[in-house]
PDB file of C-alpha atoms in Angstrom:
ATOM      1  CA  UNK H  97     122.038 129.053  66.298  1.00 46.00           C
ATOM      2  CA  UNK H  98     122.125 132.044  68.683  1.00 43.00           C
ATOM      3  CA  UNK H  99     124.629 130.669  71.816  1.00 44.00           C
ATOM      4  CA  UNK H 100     121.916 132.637  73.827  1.00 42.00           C
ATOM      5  CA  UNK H 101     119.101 130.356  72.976  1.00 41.00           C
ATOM      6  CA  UNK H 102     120.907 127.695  73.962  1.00 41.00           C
ATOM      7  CA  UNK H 103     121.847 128.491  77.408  1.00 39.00           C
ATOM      8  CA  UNK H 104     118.613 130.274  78.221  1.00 39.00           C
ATOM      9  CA  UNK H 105     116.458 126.684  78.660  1.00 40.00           C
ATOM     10  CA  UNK H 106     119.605 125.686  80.687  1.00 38.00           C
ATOM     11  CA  UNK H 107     119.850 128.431  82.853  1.00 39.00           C
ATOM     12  CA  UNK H 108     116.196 128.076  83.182  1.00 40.00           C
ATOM     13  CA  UNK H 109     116.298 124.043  83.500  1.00 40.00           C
ATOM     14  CA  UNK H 110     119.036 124.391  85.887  1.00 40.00           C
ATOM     15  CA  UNK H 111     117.709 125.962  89.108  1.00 44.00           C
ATOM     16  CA  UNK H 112     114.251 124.549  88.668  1.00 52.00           C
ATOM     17  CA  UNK H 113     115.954 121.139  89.442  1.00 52.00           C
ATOM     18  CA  UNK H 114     117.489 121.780  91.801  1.00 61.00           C
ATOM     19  CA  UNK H 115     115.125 123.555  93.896  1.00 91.00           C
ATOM     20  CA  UNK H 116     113.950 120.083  94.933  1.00 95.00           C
ATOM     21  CA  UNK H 117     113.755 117.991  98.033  1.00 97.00           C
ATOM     22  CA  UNK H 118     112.873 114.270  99.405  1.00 98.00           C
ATOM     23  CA  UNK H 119     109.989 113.354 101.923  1.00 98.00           C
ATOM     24  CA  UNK H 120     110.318 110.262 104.013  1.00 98.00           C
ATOM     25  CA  UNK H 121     109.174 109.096 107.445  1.00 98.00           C
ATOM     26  CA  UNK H 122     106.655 106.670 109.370  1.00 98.00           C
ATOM     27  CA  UNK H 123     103.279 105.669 109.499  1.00 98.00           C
ATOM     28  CA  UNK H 124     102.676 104.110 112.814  1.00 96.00           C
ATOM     29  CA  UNK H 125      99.488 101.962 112.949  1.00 91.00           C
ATOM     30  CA  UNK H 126      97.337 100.212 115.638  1.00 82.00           C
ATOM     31  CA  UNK H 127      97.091  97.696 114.386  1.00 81.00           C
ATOM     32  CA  UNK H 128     100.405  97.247 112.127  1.00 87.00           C
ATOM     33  CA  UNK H 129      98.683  94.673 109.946  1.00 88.00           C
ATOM     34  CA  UNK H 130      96.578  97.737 107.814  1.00 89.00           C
ATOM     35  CA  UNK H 131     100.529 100.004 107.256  1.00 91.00           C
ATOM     36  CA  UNK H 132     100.685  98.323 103.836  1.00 89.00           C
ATOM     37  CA  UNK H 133      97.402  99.840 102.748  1.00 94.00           C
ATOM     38  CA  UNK H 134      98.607 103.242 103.506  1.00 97.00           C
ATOM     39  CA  UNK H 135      99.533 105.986 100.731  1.00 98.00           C
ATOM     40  CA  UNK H 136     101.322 108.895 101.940  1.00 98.00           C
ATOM     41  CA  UNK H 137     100.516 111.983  99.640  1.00 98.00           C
ATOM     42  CA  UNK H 138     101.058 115.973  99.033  1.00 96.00           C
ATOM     43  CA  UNK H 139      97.807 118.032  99.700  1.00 93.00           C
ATOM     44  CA  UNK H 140      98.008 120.903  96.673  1.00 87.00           C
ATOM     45  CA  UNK H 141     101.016 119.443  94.741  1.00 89.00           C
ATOM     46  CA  UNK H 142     102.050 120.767  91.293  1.00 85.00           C
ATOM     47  CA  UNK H 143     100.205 118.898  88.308  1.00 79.00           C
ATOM     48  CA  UNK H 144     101.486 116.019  87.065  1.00 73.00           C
ATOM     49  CA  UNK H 145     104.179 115.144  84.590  1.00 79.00           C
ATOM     50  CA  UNK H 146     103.549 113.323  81.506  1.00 92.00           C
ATOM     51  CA  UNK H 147     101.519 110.232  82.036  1.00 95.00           C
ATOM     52  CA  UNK H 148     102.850 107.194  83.052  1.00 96.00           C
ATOM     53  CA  UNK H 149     101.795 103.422  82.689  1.00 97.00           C
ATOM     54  CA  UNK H 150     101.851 101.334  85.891  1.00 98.00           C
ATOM     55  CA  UNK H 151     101.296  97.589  85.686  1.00 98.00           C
ATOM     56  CA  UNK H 152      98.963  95.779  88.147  1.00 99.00           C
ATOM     57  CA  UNK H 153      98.928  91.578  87.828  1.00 98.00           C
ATOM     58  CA  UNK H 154      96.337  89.409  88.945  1.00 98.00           C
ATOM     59  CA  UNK H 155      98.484  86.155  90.377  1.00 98.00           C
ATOM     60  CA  UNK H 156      97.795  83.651  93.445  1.00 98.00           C
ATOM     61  CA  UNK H 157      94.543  85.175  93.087  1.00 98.00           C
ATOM     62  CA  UNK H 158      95.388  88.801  94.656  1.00 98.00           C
ATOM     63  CA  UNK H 159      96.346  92.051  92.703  1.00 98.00           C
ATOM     64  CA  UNK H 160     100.121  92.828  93.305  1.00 98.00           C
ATOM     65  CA  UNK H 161     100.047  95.177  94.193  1.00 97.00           C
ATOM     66  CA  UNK H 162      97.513  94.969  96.537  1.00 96.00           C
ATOM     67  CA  UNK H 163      97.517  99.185  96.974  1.00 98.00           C
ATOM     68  CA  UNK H 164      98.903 101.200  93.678  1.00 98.00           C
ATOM     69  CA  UNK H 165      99.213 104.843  94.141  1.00 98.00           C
ATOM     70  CA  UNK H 166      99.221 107.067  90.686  1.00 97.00           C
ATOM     71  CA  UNK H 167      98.619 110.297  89.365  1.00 96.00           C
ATOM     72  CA  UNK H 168      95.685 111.824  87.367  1.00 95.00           C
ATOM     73  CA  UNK H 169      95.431 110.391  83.805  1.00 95.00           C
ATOM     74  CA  UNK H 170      97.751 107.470  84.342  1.00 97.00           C
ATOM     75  CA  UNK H 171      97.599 104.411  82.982  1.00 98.00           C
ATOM     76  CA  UNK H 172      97.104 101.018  84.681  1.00 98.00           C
ATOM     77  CA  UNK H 173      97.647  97.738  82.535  1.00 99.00           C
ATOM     78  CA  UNK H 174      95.902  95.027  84.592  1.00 98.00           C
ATOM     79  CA  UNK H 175      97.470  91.507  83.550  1.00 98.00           C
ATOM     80  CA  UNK H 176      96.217  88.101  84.268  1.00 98.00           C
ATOM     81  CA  UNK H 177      99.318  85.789  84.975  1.00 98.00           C
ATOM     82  CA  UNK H 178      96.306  82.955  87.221  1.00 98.00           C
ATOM     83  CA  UNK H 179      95.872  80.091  84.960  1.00 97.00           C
ATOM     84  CA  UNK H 180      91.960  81.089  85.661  1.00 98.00           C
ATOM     85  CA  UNK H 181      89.823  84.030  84.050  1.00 98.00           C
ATOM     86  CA  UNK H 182      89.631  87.115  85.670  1.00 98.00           C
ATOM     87  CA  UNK H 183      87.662  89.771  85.064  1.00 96.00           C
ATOM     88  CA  UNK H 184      88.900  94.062  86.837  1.00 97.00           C
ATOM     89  CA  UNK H 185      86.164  95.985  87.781  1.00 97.00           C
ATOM     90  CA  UNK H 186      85.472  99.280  90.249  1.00 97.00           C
ATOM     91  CA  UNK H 187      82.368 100.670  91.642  1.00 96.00           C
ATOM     92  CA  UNK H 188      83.711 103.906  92.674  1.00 93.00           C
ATOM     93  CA  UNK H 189      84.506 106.910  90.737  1.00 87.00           C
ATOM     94  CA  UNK H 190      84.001 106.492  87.311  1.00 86.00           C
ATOM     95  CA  UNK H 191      82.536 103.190  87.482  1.00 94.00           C
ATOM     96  CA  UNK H 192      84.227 100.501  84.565  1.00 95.00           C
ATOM     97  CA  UNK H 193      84.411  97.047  84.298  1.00 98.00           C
ATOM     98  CA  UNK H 194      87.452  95.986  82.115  1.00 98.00           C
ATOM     99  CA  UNK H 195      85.606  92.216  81.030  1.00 97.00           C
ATOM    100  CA  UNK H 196      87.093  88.813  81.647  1.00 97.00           C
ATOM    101  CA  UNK H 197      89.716  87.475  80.799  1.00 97.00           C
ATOM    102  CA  UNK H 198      92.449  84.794  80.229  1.00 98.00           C
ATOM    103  CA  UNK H 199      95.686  84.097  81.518  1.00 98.00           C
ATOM    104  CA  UNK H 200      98.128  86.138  79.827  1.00 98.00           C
ATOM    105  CA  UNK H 201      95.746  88.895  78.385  1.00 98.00           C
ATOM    106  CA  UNK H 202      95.833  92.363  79.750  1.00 98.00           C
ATOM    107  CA  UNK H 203      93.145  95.544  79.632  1.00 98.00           C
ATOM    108  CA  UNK H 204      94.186  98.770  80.507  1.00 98.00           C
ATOM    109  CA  UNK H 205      92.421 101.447  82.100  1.00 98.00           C
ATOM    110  CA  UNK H 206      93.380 105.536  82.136  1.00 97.00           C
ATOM    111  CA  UNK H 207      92.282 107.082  85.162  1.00 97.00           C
ATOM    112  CA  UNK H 208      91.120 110.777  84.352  1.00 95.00           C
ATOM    113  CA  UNK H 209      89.480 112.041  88.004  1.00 95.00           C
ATOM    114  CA  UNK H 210      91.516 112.044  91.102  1.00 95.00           C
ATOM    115  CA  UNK H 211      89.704 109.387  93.721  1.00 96.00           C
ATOM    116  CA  UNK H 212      90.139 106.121  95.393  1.00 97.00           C
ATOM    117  CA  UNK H 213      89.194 103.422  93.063  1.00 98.00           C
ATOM    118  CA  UNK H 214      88.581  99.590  94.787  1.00 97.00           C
ATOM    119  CA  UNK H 215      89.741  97.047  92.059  1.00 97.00           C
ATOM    120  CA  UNK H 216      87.672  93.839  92.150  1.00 98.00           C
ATOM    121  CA  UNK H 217      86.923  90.632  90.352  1.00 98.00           C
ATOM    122  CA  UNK H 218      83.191  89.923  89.497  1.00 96.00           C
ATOM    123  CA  UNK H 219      84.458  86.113  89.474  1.00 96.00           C
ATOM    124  CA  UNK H 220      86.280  85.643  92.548  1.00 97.00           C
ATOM    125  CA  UNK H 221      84.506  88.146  95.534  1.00 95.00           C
ATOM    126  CA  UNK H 222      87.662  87.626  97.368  1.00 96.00           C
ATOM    127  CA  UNK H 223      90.042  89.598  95.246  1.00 98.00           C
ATOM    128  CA  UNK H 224      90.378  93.522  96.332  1.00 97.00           C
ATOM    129  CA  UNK H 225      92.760  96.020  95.722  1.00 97.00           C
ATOM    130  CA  UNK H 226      92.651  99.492  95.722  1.00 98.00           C
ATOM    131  CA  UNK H 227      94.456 102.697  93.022  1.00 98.00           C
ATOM    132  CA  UNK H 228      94.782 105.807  94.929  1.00 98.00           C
ATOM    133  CA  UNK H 229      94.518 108.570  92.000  1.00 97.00           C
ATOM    134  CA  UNK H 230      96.211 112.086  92.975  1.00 95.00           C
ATOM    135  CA  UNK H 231      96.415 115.118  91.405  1.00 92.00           C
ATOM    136  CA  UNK H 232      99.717 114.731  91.482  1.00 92.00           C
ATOM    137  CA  UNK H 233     102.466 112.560  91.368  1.00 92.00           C
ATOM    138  CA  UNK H 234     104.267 113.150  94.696  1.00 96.00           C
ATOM    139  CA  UNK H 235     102.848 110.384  96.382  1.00 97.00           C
ATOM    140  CA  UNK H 236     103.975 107.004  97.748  1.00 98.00           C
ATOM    141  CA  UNK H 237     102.837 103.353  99.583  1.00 98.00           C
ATOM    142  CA  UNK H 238     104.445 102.772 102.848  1.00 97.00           C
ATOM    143  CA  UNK H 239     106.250  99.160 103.216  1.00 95.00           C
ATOM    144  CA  UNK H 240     105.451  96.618 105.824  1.00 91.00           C
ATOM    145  CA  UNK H 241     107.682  98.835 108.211  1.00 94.00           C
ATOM    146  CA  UNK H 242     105.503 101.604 107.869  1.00 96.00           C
ATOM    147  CA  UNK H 243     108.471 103.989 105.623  1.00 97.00           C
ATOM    148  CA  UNK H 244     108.031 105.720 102.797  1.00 98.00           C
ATOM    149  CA  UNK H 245     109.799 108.192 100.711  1.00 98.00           C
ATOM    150  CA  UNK H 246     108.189 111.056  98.213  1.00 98.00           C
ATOM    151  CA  UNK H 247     111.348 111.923  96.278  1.00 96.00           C
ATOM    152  CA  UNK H 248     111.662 114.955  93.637  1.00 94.00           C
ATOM    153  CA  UNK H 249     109.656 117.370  95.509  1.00 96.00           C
ATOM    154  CA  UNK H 250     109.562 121.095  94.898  1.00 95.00           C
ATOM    155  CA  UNK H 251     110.900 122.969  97.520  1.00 96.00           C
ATOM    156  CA  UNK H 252     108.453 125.013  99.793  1.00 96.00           C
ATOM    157  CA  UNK H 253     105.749 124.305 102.321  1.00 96.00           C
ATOM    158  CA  UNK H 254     103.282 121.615 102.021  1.00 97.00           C
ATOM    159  CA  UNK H 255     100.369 119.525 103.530  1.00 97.00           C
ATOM    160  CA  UNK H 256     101.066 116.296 103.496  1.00 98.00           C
ATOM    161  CA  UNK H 257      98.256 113.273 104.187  1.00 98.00           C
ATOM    162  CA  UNK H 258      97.746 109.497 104.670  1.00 98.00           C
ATOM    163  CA  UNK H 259      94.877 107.465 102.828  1.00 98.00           C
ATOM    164  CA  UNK H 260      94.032 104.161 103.893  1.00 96.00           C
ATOM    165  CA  UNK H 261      90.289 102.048 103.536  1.00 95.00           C
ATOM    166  CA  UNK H 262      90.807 101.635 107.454  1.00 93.00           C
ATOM    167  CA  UNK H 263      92.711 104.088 109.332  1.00 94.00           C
ATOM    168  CA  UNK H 264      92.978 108.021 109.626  1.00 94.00           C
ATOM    169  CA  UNK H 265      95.788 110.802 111.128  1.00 96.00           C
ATOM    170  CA  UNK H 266      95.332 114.316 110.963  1.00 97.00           C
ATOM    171  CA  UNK H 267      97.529 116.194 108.230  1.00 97.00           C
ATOM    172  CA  UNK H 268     100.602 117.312 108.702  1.00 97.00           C
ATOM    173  CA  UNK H 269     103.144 120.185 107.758  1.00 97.00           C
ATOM    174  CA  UNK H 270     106.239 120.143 106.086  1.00 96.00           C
ATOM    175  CA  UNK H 271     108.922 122.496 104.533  1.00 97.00           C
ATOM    176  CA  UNK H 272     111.233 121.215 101.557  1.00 97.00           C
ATOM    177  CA  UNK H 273     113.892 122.799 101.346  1.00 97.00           C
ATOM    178  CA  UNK H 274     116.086 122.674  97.998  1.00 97.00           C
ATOM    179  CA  UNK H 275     118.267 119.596  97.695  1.00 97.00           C
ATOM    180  CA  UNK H 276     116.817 118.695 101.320  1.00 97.00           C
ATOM    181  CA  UNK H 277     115.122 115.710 103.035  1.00 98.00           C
ATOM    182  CA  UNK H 278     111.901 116.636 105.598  1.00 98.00           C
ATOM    183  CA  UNK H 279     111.060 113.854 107.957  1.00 98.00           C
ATOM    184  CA  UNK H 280     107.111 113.775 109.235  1.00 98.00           C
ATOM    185  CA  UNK H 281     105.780 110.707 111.456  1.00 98.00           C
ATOM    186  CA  UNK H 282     101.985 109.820 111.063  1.00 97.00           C
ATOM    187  CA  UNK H 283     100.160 108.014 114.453  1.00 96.00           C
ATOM    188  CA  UNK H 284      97.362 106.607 112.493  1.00 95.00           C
ATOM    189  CA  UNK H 285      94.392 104.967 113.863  1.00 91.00           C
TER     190      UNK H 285
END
């Protein structure tokens, strides 16, 4: 083999790598209870990777987690770990309903349009939950605290935007810089 062919993909590999940067920062809410609803995402970002598969369980009669963010045809595996039946469905987007059932089963779902997508249980009305789909994967939930952190992001200028079922804050700006952390603070309302 030609020693240039093999340096070429690193040479290439290399910089793209490390022309990278982190996001983090604050949502502040009014009222705090809704921050842990709150997905923090890039406006524009690159397409996604490969796809992924994310688990989501239904236990104590919730979805954990109760807000999943993802990107563009990713996979979510839904398991029931309730000693009751429970059945996944969403009337947004592309509109599925997974079935019931049983403790221990799963159903997955691959989510192929970006969109917010409400996750309920036809047998239990009180179970919600909520998959924020991106185009991307640079996108994160914010904790109880209100902090989150988008790591691996390409360097350059970007929008950057909250989603949550409840609350709103206008977008803001932010420049990565390579091997860089940008800090942004949301007042959301």
């Amino acid at each position: 083999m030609n020693a240039r062919a093999v340096l070429l993909p690193l040479l290439v590999s290399g910089p793209l790598l490390a022309e990278r940067g982190t996001v983090t920062g604050t949502v502040i809410a009014f009222p705090s209870k809704y921050l842990a609803e709150t997905v923090v995402y890039l406006r524009d970002a690159p397409p996604p990777r490969a796809p992924r598969r994310h688990r989501v369980r239904q236990k104590g009669m919730s979805f954990l987690p109760h807000v999943l963010a993802i990107a563009v045809h990713d996979a979510v595996v839904f398991l029931n770990d309730d000693a009751v039946d429970h059945n996944v469905f969403s009337p947004d987007g592309e509109k599925y309903n997974l079935g019931v059932f049983s403790n221990g089963e799963a159903r997955e779902r691959i989510f192929a349009r970006p969109g917010i997508y409400t996750q309920q249980c036809s047998m239990h009305p009180e179970m919600l939950s909520y998959v924020f789909v991106g185009t991307s994967a640079h996108a994160a939930v914010v904790d109880g605290d209100g902090r989150f952190t988008i790591p691996d992001v390409p360097a350059g200028s970007w929008k950057i935007a909250i989603w949550n079922p409840r609350l709103g804050a206008p977008d803001q700006a932010v420049i990565v810089s390579p091997g860089g952390t940008a800090a942004v603070r949301f007042d959301a309302n």
